[in-house]
CSV table of C-alpha atoms and ligand atoms in Angstrom, one decimal:
chain,number,residue,atom,x,y,z
A,1,UNK,CA,0.7,0.3,18.6
A,2,UNK,CA,1.1,3.6,17.0
A,3,UNK,CA,-1.0,6.5,18.2
A,4,UNK,CA,-3.4,6.8,15.2
A,5,UNK,CA,-4.4,10.3,16.1
A,6,UNK,CA,-0.8,11.6,15.5
A,7,UNK,CA,-0.7,14.1,12.6
A,8,UNK,CA,1.3,12.5,9.8
A,9,UNK,CA,4.4,14.2,8.4
A,10,UNK,CA,3.4,12.6,5.1
A,11,UNK,CA,0.8,14.0,2.7
A,12,UNK,CA,-0.5,12.5,-0.5
A,13,UNK,CA,-0.2,14.5,-3.7
A,14,UNK,CA,-2.2,13.1,-6.6
A,15,UNK,CA,0.1,12.6,-9.6
A,16,UNK,CA,-0.7,12.9,-13.3
A,17,UNK,CA,0.8,9.6,-14.6
A,18,UNK,CA,0.3,10.3,-18.3
A,19,UNK,CA,1.0,14.0,-18.1
A,20,UNK,CA,3.3,16.2,-16.1
A,21,UNK,CA,4.4,13.3,-13.7
A,22,UNK,CA,5.0,10.7,-16.4
A,23,UNK,CA,8.8,11.1,-16.5
A,24,UNK,CA,9.3,11.1,-12.7
A,25,UNK,CA,7.0,8.2,-12.3
A,26,UNK,CA,8.8,6.2,-15.0
A,27,UNK,CA,12.2,7.0,-13.3
A,28,UNK,CA,10.9,5.9,-9.9
A,29,UNK,CA,9.5,2.7,-11.1
A,30,UNK,CA,12.5,1.7,-13.3
A,31,UNK,CA,15.4,2.7,-11.0
A,32,UNK,CA,14.0,1.3,-7.7
A,33,UNK,CA,14.2,-2.4,-6.5
A,34,UNK,CA,11.1,-4.0,-5.0
A,35,UNK,CA,12.3,-7.3,-3.5
A,36,UNK,CA,8.9,-8.4,-2.2
A,37,UNK,CA,6.8,-7.6,-5.3
A,38,UNK,CA,6.0,-10.3,-7.9
A,39,UNK,CA,8.3,-8.3,-10.2
A,40,UNK,CA,11.4,-7.1,-8.4
A,41,UNK,CA,12.4,-4.7,-11.1
A,42,UNK,CA,10.4,-3.1,-13.8
A,43,UNK,CA,11.7,-2.5,-17.3
A,44,UNK,CA,11.1,0.8,-19.0
A,45,UNK,CA,8.9,-0.8,-21.7
A,46,UNK,CA,6.7,-2.5,-19.0
A,47,UNK,CA,6.4,0.7,-17.0
A,48,UNK,CA,5.5,2.7,-20.0
A,49,UNK,CA,2.9,0.1,-21.0
A,50,UNK,CA,1.4,0.1,-17.5
A,51,UNK,CA,1.3,3.9,-17.2
A,52,UNK,CA,-0.2,4.4,-20.7
A,53,UNK,CA,-2.7,1.6,-20.1
A,54,UNK,CA,-4.2,3.3,-17.1
A,55,UNK,CA,-2.6,1.2,-14.4
A,56,UNK,CA,-1.8,4.4,-12.4
A,57,UNK,CA,-4.9,6.3,-13.1
A,58,UNK,CA,-8.2,5.1,-14.6
A,59,UNK,CA,-11.6,4.1,-13.2
A,60,UNK,CA,-10.0,1.5,-11.0
A,61,UNK,CA,-6.7,3.2,-10.1
A,62,UNK,CA,-5.3,6.4,-8.7
A,63,UNK,CA,-1.7,7.2,-7.6
A,64,UNK,CA,-0.1,9.7,-5.3
A,65,UNK,CA,3.4,10.9,-4.4
A,66,UNK,CA,4.2,10.5,-0.7
A,67,UNK,CA,5.5,13.9,0.3
A,68,UNK,CA,7.3,14.2,3.6
A,69,UNK,CA,7.4,17.6,5.4
A,70,UNK,CA,11.2,17.6,5.5
A,71,UNK,CA,12.4,14.8,3.2
A,72,UNK,CA,10.3,15.7,0.2
A,73,UNK,CA,9.1,13.0,-2.1
A,74,UNK,CA,9.7,9.6,-0.6
A,75,UNK,CA,7.7,7.2,-2.7
A,76,UNK,CA,4.3,6.4,-4.2
A,77,UNK,CA,1.0,4.9,-3.1
A,78,UNK,CA,-1.4,3.5,-5.7
A,79,UNK,CA,-5.0,2.7,-5.0
A,80,UNK,CA,-6.5,-0.3,-6.9
A,81,UNK,CA,-10.1,-1.7,-7.4
A,82,UNK,CA,-11.6,1.7,-7.0
A,83,UNK,CA,-14.8,0.7,-8.8
A,84,UNK,CA,-15.3,-2.0,-6.2
A,85,UNK,CA,-16.7,-1.2,-2.8
A,86,UNK,CA,-13.4,-2.4,-1.2
A,87,UNK,CA,-10.3,-0.8,-2.6
A,88,UNK,CA,-6.7,-2.2,-2.3
A,89,UNK,CA,-3.4,-0.5,-2.3
A,90,UNK,CA,0.3,-0.8,-3.3
A,91,UNK,CA,2.8,1.2,-1.3
A,92,UNK,CA,6.4,1.8,-2.5
A,93,UNK,CA,8.8,3.8,-0.5
A,94,UNK,CA,12.1,4.7,-2.3
A,95,UNK,CA,15.0,2.4,-1.2
A,96,UNK,CA,17.0,5.3,0.3
A,97,UNK,CA,14.0,6.1,2.7
A,98,UNK,CA,13.2,2.5,3.7
A,99,UNK,CA,13.8,1.4,7.3
A,100,UNK,CA,13.5,4.9,8.8
A,101,UNK,CA,10.0,4.6,10.3
A,102,UNK,CA,8.1,6.1,7.4
A,103,UNK,CA,5.9,3.1,6.6
A,104,UNK,CA,3.4,3.7,9.3
A,105,UNK,CA,2.8,7.4,8.7
A,106,UNK,CA,2.6,6.6,5.0
A,107,UNK,CA,-0.1,3.9,5.5
A,108,UNK,CA,-1.9,6.2,8.0
A,109,UNK,CA,-2.0,9.0,5.5
A,110,UNK,CA,-3.3,6.7,2.8
A,111,UNK,CA,-6.0,5.2,5.1
A,112,UNK,CA,-7.1,8.7,6.1
A,113,UNK,CA,-7.3,9.7,2.5
A,114,UNK,CA,-9.5,6.7,1.5
A,115,UNK,CA,-11.9,7.0,4.4
A,116,UNK,CA,-12.1,10.8,4.3
A,117,UNK,CA,-12.6,11.1,0.5
A,118,UNK,CA,-14.6,7.9,-0.3
A,119,UNK,CA,-17.7,7.9,1.9
A,120,UNK,CA,-19.0,4.7,0.3
A,121,UNK,CA,-15.9,2.7,1.4
A,122,UNK,CA,-16.5,0.8,4.6
A,123,UNK,CA,-13.3,-1.4,4.5
A,124,UNK,CA,-9.9,-1.0,2.9
A,125,UNK,CA,-7.6,-4.0,2.1
A,126,UNK,CA,-3.9,-4.8,1.4
A,127,UNK,CA,-1.8,-7.8,0.8
A,128,UNK,CA,1.8,-8.6,1.1
A,129,UNK,CA,4.3,-11.5,0.9
A,130,UNK,CA,4.7,-13.4,4.1
A,131,UNK,CA,8.4,-12.6,4.4
A,132,UNK,CA,7.9,-8.8,3.9
A,133,UNK,CA,8.5,-8.3,7.6
A,134,UNK,CA,8.7,-4.5,7.4
A,135,UNK,CA,5.3,-4.2,5.6
A,136,UNK,CA,3.7,-6.7,8.0
A,137,UNK,CA,4.9,-4.7,11.0
A,138,UNK,CA,3.6,-1.5,9.3
A,139,UNK,CA,0.1,-3.1,8.9
A,140,UNK,CA,0.0,-4.1,12.6
A,141,UNK,CA,1.4,-0.8,13.9
A,142,UNK,CA,-1.1,1.2,11.8
A,143,UNK,CA,-4.0,-0.7,13.3
A,144,UNK,CA,-4.8,-3.0,10.4
A,145,UNK,CA,-5.8,-6.6,11.2
A,146,UNK,CA,-4.5,-9.8,9.5
A,147,UNK,CA,-7.5,-11.4,7.9
A,148,UNK,CA,-6.1,-14.1,5.6
A,149,UNK,CA,-3.0,-16.2,5.0
A,150,UNK,CA,-3.0,-17.7,1.5
A,151,UNK,CA,-0.5,-20.5,1.5
A,152,UNK,CA,1.6,-20.6,-1.7
A,153,UNK,CA,-0.5,-17.8,-3.0
A,154,UNK,CA,2.3,-15.4,-4.0
A,155,UNK,CA,4.3,-16.4,-7.1
A,156,UNK,CA,8.1,-16.0,-6.9
A,157,UNK,CA,10.1,-15.9,-10.2
A,158,UNK,CA,12.5,-18.8,-10.3
A,159,UNK,CA,11.5,-20.0,-6.9
A,160,UNK,CA,8.8,-21.7,-4.8
A,161,UNK,CA,5.7,-19.6,-4.2
A,162,UNK,CA,5.4,-17.8,-0.8
A,163,UNK,CA,2.3,-17.1,1.2
A,164,UNK,CA,0.2,-14.0,0.6
A,165,UNK,CA,-1.0,-12.4,3.7
A,166,UNK,CA,-4.1,-10.3,3.7
A,167,UNK,CA,-4.9,-7.3,6.0
A,168,UNK,CA,-7.9,-5.1,6.3
A,169,UNK,CA,-9.2,-2.1,8.3
A,170,UNK,CA,-12.8,-1.2,8.9
A,171,UNK,CA,-14.1,2.4,8.6
A,172,UNK,CA,-15.7,2.1,12.1
A,173,UNK,CA,-12.4,1.0,13.6
A,174,UNK,CA,-10.6,3.9,11.8
A,175,UNK,CA,-13.3,6.3,13.2
A,176,UNK,CA,-13.1,5.0,16.8
A,177,UNK,CA,-9.5,4.0,17.0
A,178,UNK,CA,-10.5,0.5,18.1
A,179,UNK,CA,-9.7,-2.9,16.5
A,180,UNK,CA,-12.3,-5.5,15.7
A,181,UNK,CA,-10.7,-8.9,15.8
A,182,UNK,CA,-11.3,-11.7,13.3
A,183,UNK,CA,-13.4,-14.5,14.8
A,184,UNK,CA,-11.0,-17.4,14.0
A,185,UNK,CA,-12.4,-19.9,16.5
A,186,UNK,CA,-15.9,-20.1,15.0
A,187,UNK,CA,-16.1,-23.7,13.8
A,188,UNK,CA,-19.8,-24.7,14.0
B,1,COA,C1,7.4,-2.1,3.2
B,1,COA,C2,7.7,-0.6,3.4
B,1,COA,C3,6.4,0.2,3.0
B,1,COA,C4,7.9,-0.4,4.9
B,1,COA,O1,8.2,0.9,5.2
B,1,COA,P1,9.6,1.3,6.0
B,1,COA,O2,9.5,2.8,6.2
B,1,COA,O3,10.7,0.8,5.2
B,1,COA,O4,9.5,0.5,7.3
B,1,COA,P2,9.7,1.1,8.8
B,1,COA,O5,11.1,1.7,8.9
B,1,COA,O6,8.5,1.9,9.1
B,1,COA,O7,9.7,-0.2,9.6
B,1,COA,C5,8.6,-0.9,10.1
B,1,COA,C6,9.0,-2.0,11.0
B,1,COA,O8,9.6,-3.0,10.2
B,1,COA,C7,11.0,-3.2,10.6
B,1,COA,N1,11.8,-3.3,9.4
B,1,COA,C8,12.2,-2.3,8.6
B,1,COA,N2,12.9,-2.8,7.6
B,1,COA,C9,13.0,-4.1,7.8
B,1,COA,C10,13.7,-5.2,7.2
B,1,COA,N3,14.4,-5.0,6.0
B,1,COA,N4,13.6,-6.4,7.7
B,1,COA,C11,12.9,-6.6,8.8
B,1,COA,N5,12.3,-5.7,9.5
B,1,COA,C12,12.3,-4.5,9.0
B,1,COA,C13,11.3,-2.0,11.5
B,1,COA,O9,12.3,-2.3,12.5
B,1,COA,C14,10.0,-1.6,12.1
B,1,COA,O10,9.7,-2.5,13.1
B,1,COA,P3,8.9,-2.1,14.5
B,1,COA,O11,7.4,-2.1,14.1
B,1,COA,O12,9.2,-3.2,15.4
B,1,COA,O13,9.4,-0.8,14.9
B,1,COA,C15,8.9,-0.1,2.6
B,1,COA,O14,10.1,-0.8,3.1
B,1,COA,C16,8.8,-0.3,1.1
B,1,COA,O15,8.2,0.5,0.4
B,1,COA,N6,9.4,-1.4,0.6
B,1,COA,C17,9.4,-1.7,-0.8
B,1,COA,C18,8.0,-1.9,-1.4
B,1,COA,C19,7.2,-2.9,-0.6
B,1,COA,O16,7.6,-4.0,-0.2
B,1,COA,N7,5.9,-2.4,-0.3
B,1,COA,C20,4.9,-3.2,0.3
B,1,COA,C21,3.8,-3.6,-0.7
B,1,COA,S1,2.2,-3.6,0.0
């Protein structure tokens, strides 16, 4: 388990998706490969449509560059469902920076941001595909708890659906550094 009090080398820099950051965001989305997302690659037309439609910043969404102290910009984190009491996120580290231990500090920085800047948020959620081992390890190492396993809940283009695995973290666990378990054995 990662020491959650460790100061992260990664900070979030809010980006302006339809203004000064539009070009860099488009480049990132359309040149990277995301093997565990519903869409592995994103066309320029689809990325433009999503950006201009508010998918990266509107009432429900906000997006940040992940800036590493030494490596510079290593990826993006997007918050979703911001008008609900329980936000979700999408984390995308650039391919050249994957597998180097940056996932946990990135998720810790994002979790800190949500709980520090959104006082009304008492829990924060994320989902990933069941075979996204790196992301599932990141969730566990960052103190998040598996709360759901939706069998065949993740569509796969040209293949059989995979399971979608849901994780969450409570504000009170984030504050105290503890982990509240899910009561799985609670059949009446
Ligand atoms: C998923 C992602 C955030 C993980 O971050 P990362 O920096 O690449 O992962 P890390 O190097 O921190 O590795 C985390 C753990 O996964 C393991 N791991 C890393 N890459 C792996 C791989 N390809 N296969 C299996 N395990 C892997 C590491 O050994 C480490 O294990 P440990 O906890 O036992 O030490 C990053 O790879 C990414 O952005 N991928 C593309 C987008 C994506 O899938 N996002 C998730 C959407 S929610």
